[in-house]
PDB file of C-alpha atoms in Angstrom:
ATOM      1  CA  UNK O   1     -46.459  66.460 -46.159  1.00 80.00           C
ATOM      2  CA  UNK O   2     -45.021  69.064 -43.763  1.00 93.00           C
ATOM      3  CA  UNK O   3     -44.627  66.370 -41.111  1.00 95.00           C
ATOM      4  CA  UNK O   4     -42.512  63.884 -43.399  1.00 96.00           C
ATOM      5  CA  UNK O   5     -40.069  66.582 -44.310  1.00 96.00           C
ATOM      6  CA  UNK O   6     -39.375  67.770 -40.849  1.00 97.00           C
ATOM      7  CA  UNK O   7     -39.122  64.552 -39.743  1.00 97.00           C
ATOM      8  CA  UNK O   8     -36.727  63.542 -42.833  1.00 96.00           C
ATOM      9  CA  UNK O   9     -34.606  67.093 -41.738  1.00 97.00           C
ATOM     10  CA  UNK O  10     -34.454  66.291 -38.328  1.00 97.00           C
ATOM     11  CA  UNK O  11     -32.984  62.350 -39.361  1.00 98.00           C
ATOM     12  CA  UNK O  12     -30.542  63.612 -41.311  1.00 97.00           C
ATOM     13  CA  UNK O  13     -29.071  66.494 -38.686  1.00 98.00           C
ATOM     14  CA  UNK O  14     -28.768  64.037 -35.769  1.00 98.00           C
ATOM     15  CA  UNK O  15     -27.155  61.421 -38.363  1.00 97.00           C
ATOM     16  CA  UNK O  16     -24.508  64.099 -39.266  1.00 97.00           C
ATOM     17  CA  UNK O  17     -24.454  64.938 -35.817  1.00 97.00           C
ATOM     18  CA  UNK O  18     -24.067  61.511 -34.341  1.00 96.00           C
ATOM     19  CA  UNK O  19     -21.294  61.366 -37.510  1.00 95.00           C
ATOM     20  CA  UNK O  20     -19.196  64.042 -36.184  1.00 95.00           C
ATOM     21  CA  UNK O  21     -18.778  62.473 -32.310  1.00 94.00           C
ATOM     22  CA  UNK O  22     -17.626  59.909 -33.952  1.00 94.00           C
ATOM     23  CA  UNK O  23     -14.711  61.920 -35.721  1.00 90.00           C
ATOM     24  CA  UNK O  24     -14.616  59.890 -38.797  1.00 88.00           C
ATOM     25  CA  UNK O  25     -14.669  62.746 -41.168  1.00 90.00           C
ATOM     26  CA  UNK O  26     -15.334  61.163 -44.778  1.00 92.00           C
ATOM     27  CA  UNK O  27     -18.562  59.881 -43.586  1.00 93.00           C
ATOM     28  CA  UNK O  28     -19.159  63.084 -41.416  1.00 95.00           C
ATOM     29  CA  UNK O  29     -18.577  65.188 -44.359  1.00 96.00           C
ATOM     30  CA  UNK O  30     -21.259  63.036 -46.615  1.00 96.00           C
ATOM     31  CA  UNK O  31     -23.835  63.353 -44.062  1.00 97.00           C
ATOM     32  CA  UNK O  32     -23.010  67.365 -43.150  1.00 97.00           C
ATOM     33  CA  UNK O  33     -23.982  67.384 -47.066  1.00 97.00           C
ATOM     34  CA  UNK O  34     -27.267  65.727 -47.017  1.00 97.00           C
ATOM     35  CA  UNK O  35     -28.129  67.182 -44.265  1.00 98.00           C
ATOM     36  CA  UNK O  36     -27.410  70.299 -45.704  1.00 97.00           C
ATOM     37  CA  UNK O  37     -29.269  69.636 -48.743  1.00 97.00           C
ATOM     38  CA  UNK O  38     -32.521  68.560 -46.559  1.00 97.00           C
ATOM     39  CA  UNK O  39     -32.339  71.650 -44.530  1.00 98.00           C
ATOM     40  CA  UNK O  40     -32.091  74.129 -47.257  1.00 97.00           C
ATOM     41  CA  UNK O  41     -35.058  72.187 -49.318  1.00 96.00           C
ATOM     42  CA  UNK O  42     -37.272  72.017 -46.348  1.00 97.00           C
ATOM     43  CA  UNK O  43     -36.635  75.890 -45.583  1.00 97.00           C
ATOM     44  CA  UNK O  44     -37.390  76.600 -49.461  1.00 97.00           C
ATOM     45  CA  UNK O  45     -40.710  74.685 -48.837  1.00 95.00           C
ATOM     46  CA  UNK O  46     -41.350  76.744 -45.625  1.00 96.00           C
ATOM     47  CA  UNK O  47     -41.279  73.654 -43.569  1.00 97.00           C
ATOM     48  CA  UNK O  48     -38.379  75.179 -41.465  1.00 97.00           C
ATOM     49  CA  UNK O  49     -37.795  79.053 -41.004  1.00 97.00           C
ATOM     50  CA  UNK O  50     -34.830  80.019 -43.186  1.00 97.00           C
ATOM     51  CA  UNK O  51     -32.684  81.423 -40.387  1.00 98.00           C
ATOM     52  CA  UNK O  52     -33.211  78.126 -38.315  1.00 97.00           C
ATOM     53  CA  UNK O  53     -32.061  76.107 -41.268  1.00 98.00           C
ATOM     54  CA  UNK O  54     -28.870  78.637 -42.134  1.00 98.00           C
ATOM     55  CA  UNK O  55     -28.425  78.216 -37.673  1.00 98.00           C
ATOM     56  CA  UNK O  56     -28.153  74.751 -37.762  1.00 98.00           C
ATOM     57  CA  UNK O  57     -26.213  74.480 -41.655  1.00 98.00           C
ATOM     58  CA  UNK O  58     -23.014  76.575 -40.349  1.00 98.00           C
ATOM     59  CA  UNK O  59     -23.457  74.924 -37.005  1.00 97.00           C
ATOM     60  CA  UNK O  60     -22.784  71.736 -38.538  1.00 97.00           C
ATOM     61  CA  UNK O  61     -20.542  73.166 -41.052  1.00 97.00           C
ATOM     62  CA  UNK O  62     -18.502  74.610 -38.222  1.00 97.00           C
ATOM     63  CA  UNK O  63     -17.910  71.501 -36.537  1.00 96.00           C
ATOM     64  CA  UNK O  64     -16.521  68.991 -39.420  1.00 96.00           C
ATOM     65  CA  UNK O  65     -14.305  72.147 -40.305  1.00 95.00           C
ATOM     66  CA  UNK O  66     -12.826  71.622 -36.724  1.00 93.00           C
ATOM     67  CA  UNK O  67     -13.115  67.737 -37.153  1.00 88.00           C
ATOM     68  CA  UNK O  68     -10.713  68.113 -40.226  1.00 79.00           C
ATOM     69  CA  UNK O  69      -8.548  70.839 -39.236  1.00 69.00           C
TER      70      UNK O  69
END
């Protein structure tokens, strides 16, 4: 079970990621969200340490606020 949500978390981070080199911010900002939402479920499970998850949340977070600013 462990292994499936990890492996959904880490999808969903390199999608936003891959999202934001792009630079096209409405779909950047949809998958910041659900990757968001994965991260914070997966470190509520204990899947992920919390910190690591809150690490990589605002480090995504960070970078579509510079994509739309």
């Amino acid at each position: 079970r462990s292994r499936s949500v990890r492996s959904a978390v880490r999808t969903s981070v390199r999608t936003a990621r891959a999202s934001l080199e792009k630079g096209d911010a409405k779909s950047a900002q949809a998958d910041v969200a659900r990757a968001s939402q994965d991260l914070a479920r997966a470190a509520a499970k204990g899947v992920v340490h919390p910190r690591a998850a809150a690490r990589t949340t605002s480090r995504i977070q960070r970078a579509l606020s510079r994509l739309d600013g």
